[in-house]
PDB file of N, CA and C in Angstrom:
ATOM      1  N   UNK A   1       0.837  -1.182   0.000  1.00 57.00           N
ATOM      2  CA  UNK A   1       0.000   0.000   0.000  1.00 57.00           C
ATOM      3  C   UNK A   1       0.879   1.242   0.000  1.00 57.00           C
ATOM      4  N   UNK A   2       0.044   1.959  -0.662  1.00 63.00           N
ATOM      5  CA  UNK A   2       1.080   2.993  -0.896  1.00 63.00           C
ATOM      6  C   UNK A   2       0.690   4.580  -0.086  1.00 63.00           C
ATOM      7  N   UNK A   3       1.601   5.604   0.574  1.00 63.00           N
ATOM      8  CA  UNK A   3       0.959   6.777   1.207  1.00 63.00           C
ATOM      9  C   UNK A   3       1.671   8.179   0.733  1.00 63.00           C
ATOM     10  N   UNK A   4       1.017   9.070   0.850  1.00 64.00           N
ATOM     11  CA  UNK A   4       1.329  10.328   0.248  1.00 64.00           C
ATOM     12  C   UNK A   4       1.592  11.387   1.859  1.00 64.00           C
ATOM     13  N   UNK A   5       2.492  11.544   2.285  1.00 61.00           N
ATOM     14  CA  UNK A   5       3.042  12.297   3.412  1.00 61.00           C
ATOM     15  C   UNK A   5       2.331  13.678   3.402  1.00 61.00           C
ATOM     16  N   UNK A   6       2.499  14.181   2.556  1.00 57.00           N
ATOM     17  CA  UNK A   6       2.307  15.622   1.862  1.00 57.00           C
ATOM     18  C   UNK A   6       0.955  15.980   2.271  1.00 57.00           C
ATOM     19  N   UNK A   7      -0.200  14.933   2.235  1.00 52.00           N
ATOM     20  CA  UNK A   7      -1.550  15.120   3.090  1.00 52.00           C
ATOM     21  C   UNK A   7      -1.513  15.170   4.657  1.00 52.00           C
ATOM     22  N   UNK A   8      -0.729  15.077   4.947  1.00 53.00           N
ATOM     23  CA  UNK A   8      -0.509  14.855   6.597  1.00 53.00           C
ATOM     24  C   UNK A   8      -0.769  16.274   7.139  1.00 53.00           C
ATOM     25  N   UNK A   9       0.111  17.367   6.374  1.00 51.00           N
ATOM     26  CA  UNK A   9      -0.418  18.484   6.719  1.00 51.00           C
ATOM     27  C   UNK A   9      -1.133  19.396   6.161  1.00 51.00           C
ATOM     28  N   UNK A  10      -2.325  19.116   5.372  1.00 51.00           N
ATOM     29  CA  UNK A  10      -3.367  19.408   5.117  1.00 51.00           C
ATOM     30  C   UNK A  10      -4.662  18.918   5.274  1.00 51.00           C
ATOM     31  N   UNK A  11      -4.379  17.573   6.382  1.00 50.00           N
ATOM     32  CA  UNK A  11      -5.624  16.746   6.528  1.00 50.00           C
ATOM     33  C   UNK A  11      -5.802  17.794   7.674  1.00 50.00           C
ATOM     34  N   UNK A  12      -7.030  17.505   8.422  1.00 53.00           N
ATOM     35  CA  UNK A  12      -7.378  17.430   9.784  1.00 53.00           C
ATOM     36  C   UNK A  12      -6.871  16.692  10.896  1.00 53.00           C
ATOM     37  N   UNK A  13      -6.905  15.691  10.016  1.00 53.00           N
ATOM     38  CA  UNK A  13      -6.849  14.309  11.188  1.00 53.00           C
ATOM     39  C   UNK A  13      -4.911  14.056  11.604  1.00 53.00           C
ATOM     40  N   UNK A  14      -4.385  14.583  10.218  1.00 47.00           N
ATOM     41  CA  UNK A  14      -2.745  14.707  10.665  1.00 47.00           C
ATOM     42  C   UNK A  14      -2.346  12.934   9.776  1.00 47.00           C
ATOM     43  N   UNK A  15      -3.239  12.798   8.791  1.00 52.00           N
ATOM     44  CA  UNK A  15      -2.510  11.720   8.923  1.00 52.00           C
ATOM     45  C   UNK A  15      -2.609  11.752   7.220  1.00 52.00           C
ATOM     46  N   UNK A  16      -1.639  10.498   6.649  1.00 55.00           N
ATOM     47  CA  UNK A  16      -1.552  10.888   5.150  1.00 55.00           C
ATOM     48  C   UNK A  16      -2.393  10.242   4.499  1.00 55.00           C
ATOM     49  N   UNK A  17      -2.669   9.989   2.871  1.00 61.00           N
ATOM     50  CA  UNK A  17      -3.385   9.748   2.111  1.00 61.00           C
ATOM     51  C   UNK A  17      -3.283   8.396   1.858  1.00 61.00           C
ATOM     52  N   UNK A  18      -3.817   6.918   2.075  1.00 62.00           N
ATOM     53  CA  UNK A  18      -3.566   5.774   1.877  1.00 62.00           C
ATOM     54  C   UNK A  18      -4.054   5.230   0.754  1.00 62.00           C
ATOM     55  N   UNK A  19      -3.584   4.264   0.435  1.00 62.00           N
ATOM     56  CA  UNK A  19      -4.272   4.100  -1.333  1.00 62.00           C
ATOM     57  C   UNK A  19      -3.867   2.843  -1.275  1.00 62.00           C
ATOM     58  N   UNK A  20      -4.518   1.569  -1.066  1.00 65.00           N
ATOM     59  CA  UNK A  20      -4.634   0.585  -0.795  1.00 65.00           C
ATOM     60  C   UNK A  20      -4.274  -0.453  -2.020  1.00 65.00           C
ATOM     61  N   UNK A  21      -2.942  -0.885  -2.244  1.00 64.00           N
ATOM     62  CA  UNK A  21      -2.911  -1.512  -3.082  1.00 64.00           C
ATOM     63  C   UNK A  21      -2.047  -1.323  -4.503  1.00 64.00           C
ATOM     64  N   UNK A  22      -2.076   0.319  -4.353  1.00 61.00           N
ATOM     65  CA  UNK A  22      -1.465   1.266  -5.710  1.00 61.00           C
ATOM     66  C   UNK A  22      -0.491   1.927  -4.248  1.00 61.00           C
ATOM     67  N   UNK A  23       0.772   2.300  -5.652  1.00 60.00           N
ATOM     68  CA  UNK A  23       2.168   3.304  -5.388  1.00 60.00           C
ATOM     69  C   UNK A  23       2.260   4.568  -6.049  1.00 60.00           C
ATOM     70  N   UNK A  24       1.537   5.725  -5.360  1.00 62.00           N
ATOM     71  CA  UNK A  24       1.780   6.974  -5.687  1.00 62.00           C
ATOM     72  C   UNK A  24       2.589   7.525  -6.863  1.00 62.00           C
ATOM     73  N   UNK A  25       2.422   8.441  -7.108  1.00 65.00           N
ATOM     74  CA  UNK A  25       3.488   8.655  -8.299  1.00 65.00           C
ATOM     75  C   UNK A  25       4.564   9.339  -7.481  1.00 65.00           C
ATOM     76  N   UNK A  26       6.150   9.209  -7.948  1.00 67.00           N
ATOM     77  CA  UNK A  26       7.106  10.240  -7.359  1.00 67.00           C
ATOM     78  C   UNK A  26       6.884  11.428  -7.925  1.00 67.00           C
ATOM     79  N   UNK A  27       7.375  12.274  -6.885  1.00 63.00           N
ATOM     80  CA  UNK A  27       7.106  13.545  -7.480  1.00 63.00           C
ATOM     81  C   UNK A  27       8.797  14.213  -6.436  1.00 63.00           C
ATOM     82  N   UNK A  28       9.115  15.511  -6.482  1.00 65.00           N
ATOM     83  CA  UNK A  28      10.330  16.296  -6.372  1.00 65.00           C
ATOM     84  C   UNK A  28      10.246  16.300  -4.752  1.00 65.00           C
ATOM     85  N   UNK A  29       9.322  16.832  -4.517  1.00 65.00           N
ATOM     86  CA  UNK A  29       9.204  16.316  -2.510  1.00 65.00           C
ATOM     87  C   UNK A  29       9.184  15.298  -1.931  1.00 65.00           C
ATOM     88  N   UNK A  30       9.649  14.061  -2.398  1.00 65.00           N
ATOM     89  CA  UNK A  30       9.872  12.487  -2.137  1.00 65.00           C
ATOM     90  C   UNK A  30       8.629  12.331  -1.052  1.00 65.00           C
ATOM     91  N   UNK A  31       7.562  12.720  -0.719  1.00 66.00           N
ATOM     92  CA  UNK A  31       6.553  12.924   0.070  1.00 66.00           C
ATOM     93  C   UNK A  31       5.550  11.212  -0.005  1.00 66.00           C
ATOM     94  N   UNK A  32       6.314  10.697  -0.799  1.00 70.00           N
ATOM     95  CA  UNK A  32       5.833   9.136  -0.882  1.00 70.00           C
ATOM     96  C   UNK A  32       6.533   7.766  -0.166  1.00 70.00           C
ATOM     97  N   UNK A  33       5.420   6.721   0.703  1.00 72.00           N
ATOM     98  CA  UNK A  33       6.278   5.997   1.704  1.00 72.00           C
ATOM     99  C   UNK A  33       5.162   4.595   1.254  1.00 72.00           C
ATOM    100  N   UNK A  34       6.050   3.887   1.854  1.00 71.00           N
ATOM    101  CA  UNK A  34       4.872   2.560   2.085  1.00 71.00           C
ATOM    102  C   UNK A  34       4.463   2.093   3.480  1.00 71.00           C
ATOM    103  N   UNK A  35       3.159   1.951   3.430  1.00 69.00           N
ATOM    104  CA  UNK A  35       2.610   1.129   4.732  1.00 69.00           C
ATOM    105  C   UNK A  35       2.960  -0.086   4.904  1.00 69.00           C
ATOM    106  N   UNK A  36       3.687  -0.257   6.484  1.00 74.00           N
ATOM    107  CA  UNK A  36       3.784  -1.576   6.516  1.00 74.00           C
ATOM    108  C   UNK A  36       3.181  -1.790   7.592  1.00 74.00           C
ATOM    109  N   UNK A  37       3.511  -3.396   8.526  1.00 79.00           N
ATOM    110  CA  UNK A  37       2.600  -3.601   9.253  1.00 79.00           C
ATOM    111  C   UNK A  37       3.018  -2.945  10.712  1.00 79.00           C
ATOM    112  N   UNK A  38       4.404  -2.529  10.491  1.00 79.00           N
ATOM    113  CA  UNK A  38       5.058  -1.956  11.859  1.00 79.00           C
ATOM    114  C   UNK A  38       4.806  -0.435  11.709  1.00 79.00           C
ATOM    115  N   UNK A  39       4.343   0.149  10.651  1.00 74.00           N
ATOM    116  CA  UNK A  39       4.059   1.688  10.370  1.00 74.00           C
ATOM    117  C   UNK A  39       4.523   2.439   9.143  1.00 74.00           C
ATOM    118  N   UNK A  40       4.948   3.338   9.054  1.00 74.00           N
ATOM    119  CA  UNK A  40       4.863   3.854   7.516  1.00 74.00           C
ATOM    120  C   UNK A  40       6.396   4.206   7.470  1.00 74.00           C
ATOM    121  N   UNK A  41       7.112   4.232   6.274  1.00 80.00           N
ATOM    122  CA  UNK A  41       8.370   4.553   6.075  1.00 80.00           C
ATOM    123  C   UNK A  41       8.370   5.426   4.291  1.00 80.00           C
ATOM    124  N   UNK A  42       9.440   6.467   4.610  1.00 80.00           N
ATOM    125  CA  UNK A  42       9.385   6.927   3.464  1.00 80.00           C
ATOM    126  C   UNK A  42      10.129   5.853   2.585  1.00 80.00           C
ATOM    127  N   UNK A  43       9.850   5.826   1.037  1.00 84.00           N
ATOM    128  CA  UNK A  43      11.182   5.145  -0.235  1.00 84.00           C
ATOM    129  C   UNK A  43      12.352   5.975   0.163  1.00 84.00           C
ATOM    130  N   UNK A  44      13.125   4.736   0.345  1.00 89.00           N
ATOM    131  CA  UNK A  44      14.637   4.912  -0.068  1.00 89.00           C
ATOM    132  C   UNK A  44      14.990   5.198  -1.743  1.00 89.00           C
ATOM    133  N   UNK A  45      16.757   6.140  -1.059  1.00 92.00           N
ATOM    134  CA  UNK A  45      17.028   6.604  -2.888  1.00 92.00           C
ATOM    135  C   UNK A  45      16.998   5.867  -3.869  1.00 92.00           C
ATOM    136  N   UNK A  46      17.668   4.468  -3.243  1.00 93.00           N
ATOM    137  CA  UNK A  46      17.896   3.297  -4.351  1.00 93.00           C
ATOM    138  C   UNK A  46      16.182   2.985  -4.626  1.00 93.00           C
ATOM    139  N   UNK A  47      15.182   2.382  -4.086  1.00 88.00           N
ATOM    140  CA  UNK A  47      13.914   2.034  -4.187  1.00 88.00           C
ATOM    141  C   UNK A  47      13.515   3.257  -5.291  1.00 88.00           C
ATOM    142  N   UNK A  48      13.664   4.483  -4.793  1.00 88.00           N
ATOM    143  CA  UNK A  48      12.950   5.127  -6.040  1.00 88.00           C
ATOM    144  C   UNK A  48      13.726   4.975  -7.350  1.00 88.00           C
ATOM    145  N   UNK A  49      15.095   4.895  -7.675  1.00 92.00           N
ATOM    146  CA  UNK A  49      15.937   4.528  -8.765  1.00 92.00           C
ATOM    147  C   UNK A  49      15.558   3.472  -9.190  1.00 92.00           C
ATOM    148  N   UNK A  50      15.063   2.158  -8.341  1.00 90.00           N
ATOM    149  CA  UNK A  50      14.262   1.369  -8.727  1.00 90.00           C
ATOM    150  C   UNK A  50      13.381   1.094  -9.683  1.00 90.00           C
ATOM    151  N   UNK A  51      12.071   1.656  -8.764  1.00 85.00           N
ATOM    152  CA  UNK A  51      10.960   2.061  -9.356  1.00 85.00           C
ATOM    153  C   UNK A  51      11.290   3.177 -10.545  1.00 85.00           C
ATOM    154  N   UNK A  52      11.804   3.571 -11.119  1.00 88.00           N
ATOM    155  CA  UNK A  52      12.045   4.814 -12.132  1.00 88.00           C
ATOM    156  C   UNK A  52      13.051   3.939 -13.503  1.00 88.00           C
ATOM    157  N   UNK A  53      13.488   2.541 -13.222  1.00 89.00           N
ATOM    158  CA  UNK A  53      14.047   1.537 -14.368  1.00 89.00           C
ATOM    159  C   UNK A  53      15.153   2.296 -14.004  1.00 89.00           C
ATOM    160  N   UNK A  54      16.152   2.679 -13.264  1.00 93.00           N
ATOM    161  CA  UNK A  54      17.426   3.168 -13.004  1.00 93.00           C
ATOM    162  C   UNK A  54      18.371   1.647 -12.010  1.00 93.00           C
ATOM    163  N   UNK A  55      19.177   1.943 -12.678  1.00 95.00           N
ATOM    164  CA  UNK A  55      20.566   0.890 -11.644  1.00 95.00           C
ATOM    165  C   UNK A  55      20.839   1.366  -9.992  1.00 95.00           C
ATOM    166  N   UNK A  56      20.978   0.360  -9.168  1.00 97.00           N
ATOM    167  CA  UNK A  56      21.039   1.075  -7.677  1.00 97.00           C
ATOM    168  C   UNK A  56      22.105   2.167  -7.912  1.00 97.00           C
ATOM    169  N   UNK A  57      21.897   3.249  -6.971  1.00 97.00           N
ATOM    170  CA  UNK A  57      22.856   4.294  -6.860  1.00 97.00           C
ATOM    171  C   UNK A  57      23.142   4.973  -7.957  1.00 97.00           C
ATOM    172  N   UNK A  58      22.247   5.096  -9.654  1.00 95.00           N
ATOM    173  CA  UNK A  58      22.193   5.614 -10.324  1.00 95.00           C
ATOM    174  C   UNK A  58      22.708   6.976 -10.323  1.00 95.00           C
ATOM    175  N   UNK A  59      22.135   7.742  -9.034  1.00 95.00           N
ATOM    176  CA  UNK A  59      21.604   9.212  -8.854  1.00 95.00           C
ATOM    177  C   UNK A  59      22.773   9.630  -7.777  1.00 95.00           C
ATOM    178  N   UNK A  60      23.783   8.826  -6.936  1.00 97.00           N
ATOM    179  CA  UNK A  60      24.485   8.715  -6.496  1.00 97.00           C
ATOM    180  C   UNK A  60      25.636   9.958  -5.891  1.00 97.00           C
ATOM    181  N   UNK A  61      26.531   9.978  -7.485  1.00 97.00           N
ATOM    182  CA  UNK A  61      27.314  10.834  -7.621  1.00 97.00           C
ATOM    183  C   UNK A  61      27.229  11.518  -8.991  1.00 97.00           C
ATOM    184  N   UNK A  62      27.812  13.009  -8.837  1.00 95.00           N
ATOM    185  CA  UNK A  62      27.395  13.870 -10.228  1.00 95.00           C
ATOM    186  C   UNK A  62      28.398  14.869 -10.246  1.00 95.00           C
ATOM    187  N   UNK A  63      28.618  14.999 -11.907  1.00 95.00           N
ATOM    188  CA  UNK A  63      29.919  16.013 -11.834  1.00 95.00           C
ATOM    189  C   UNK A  63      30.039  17.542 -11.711  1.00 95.00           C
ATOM    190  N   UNK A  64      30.827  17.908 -10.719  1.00 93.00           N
ATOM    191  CA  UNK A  64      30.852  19.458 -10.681  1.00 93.00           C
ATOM    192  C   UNK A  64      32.134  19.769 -10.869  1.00 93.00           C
ATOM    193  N   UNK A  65      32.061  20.675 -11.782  1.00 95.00           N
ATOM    194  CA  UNK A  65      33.738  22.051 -12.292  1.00 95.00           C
ATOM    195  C   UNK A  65      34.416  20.651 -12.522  1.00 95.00           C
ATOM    196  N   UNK A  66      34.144  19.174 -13.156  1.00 96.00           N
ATOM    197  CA  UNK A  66      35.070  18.416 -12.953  1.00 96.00           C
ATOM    198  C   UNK A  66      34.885  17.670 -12.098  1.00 96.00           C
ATOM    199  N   UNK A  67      34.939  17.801 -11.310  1.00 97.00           N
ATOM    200  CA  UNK A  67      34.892  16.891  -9.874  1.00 97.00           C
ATOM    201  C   UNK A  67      33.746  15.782  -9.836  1.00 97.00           C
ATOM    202  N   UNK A  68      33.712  14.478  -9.147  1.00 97.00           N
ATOM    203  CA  UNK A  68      33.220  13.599  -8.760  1.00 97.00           C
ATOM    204  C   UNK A  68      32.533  13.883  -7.541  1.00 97.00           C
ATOM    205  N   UNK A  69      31.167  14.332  -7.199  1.00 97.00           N
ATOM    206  CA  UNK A  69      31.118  14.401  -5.640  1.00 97.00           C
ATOM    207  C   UNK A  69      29.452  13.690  -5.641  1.00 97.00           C
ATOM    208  N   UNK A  70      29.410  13.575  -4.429  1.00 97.00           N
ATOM    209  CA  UNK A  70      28.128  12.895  -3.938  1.00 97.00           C
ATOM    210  C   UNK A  70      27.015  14.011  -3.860  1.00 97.00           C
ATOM    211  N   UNK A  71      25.904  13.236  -4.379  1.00 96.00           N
ATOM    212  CA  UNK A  71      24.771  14.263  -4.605  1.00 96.00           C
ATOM    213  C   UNK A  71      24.113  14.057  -3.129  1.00 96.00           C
ATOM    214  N   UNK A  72      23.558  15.518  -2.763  1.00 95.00           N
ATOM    215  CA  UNK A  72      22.609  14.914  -1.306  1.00 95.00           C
ATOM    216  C   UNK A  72      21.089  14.404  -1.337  1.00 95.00           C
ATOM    217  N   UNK A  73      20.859  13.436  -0.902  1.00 92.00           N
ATOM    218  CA  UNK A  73      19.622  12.973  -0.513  1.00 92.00           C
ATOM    219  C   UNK A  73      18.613  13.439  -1.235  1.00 92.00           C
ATOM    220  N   UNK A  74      18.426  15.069  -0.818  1.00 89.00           N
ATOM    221  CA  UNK A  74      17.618  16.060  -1.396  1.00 89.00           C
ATOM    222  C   UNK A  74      17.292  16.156  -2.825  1.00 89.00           C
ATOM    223  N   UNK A  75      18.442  16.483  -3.556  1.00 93.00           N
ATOM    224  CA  UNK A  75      18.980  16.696  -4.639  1.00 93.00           C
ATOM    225  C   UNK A  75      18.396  15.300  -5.497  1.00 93.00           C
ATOM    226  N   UNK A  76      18.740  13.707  -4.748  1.00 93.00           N
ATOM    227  CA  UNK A  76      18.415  12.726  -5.141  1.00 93.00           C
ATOM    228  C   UNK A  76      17.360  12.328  -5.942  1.00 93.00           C
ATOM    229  N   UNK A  77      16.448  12.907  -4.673  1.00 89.00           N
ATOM    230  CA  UNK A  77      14.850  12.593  -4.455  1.00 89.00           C
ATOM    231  C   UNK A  77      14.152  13.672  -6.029  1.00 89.00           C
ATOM    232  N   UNK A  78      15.369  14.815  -5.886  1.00 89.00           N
ATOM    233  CA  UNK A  78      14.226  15.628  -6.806  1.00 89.00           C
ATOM    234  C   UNK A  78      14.675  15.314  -8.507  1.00 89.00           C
ATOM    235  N   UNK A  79      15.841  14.485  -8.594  1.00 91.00           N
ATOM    236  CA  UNK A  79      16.306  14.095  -9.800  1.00 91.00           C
ATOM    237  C   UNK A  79      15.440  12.938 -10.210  1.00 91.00           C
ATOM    238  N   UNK A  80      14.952  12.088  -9.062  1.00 90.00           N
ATOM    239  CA  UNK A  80      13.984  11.369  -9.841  1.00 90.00           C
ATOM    240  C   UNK A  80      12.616  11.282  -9.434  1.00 90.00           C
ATOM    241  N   UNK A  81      12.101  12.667  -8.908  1.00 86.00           N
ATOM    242  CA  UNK A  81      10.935  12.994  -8.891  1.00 86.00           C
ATOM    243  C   UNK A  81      10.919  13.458 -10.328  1.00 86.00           C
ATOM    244  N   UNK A  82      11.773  14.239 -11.334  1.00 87.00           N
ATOM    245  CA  UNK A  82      11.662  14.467 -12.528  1.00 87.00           C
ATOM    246  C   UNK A  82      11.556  13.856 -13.376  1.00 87.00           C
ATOM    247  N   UNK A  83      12.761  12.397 -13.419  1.00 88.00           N
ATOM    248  CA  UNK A  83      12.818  11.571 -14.209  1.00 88.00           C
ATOM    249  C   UNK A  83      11.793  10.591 -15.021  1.00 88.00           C
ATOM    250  N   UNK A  84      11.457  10.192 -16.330  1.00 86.00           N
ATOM    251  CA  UNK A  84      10.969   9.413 -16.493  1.00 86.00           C
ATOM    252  C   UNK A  84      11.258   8.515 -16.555  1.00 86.00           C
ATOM    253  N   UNK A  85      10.350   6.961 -16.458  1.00 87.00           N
ATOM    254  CA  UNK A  85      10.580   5.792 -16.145  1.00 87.00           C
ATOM    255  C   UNK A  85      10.726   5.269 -17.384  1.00 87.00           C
ATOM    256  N   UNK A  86      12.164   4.599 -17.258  1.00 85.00           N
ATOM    257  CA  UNK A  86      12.585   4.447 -18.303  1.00 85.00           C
ATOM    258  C   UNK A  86      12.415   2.599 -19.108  1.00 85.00           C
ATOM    259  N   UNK A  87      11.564   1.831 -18.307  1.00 86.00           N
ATOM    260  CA  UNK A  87      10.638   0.941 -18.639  1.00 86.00           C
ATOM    261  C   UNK A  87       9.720   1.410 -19.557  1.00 86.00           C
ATOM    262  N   UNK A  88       9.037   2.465 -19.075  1.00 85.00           N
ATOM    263  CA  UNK A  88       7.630   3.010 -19.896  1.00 85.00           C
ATOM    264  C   UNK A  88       8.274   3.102 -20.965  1.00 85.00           C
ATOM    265  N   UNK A  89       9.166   4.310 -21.087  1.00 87.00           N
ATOM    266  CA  UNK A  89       9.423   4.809 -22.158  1.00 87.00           C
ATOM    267  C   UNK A  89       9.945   3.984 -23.199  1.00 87.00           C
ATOM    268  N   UNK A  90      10.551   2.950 -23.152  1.00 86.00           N
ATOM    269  CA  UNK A  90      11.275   1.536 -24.085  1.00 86.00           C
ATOM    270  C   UNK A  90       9.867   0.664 -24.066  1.00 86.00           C
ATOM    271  N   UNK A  91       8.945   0.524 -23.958  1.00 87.00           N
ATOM    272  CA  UNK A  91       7.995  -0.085 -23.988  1.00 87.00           C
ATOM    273  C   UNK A  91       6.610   0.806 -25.189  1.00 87.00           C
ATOM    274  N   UNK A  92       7.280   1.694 -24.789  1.00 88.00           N
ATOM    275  CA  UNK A  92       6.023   2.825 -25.746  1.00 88.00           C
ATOM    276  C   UNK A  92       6.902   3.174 -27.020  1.00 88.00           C
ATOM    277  N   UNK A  93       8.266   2.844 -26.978  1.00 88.00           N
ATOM    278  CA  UNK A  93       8.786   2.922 -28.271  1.00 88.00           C
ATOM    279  C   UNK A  93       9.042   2.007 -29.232  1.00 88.00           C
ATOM    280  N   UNK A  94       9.111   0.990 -27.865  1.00 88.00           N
ATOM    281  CA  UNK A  94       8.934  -0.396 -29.379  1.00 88.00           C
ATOM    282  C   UNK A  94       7.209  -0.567 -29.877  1.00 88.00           C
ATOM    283  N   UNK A  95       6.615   0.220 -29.311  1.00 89.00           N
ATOM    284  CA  UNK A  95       5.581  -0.295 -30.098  1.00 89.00           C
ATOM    285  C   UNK A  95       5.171   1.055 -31.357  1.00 89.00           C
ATOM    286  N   UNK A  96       5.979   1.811 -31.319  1.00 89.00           N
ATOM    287  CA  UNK A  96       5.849   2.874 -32.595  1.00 89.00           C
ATOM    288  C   UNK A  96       6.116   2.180 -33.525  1.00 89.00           C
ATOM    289  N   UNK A  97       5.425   2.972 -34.688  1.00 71.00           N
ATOM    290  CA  UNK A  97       5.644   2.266 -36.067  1.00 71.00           C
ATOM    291  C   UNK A  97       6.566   3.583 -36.514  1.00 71.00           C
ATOM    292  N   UNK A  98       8.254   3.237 -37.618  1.00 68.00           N
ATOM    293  CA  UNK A  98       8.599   3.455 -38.217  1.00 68.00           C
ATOM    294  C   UNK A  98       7.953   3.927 -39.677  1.00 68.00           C
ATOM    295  N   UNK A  99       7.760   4.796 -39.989  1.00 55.00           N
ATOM    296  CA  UNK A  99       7.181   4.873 -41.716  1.00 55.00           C
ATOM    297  C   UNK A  99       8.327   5.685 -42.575  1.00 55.00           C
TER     298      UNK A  99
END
């Protein structure tokens, strides 16, 4: 089951949006977690690289002036809150027709 954090503070009740069965879409505020039976946890970076057809630690590290450095968390979450899933997209292209 899947939950949307981001309702937590706009409900009343304080609590988030549950959707029984379905996984939210990512979006740039990583504001998406799963219910489990011990309580709710947000996706991890790798899980959303996952879910998005990316290799673990895809989103990892990125180059600046040159340099090799580690991207933060933040930064992570909002690179593949953007990203498209790159399953879909190889799936919707093999089925184009060439003319």
């Amino acid at each position: 089951d899947g939950i949307r954090f981001d309702h937590c503070v706009d409900s009343p009740t304080g609590r988030g949006r549950v959707q029984k069965g379905v996984a939210t879409t990512l979006d740039l505020s990583a504001t998406q977690g799963v219910l489990l039976d011990e309580g709710i946890r947000k996706f991890t970076e790798i899980e959303e690289e996952r879910l998005q057809g990316f290799p673990d630690d895809w989103t990892k590290y990125g180059l600046y002036n040159g340099v090799v450095k580690e991207i933060s968390k933040t930064q992570r979450y909002k690179l593949l809150g953007n990203a498209v899933t790159t399953n879909v997209v190889k799936e919707i292209a093999s089925r184009l027709k060439i003319s």
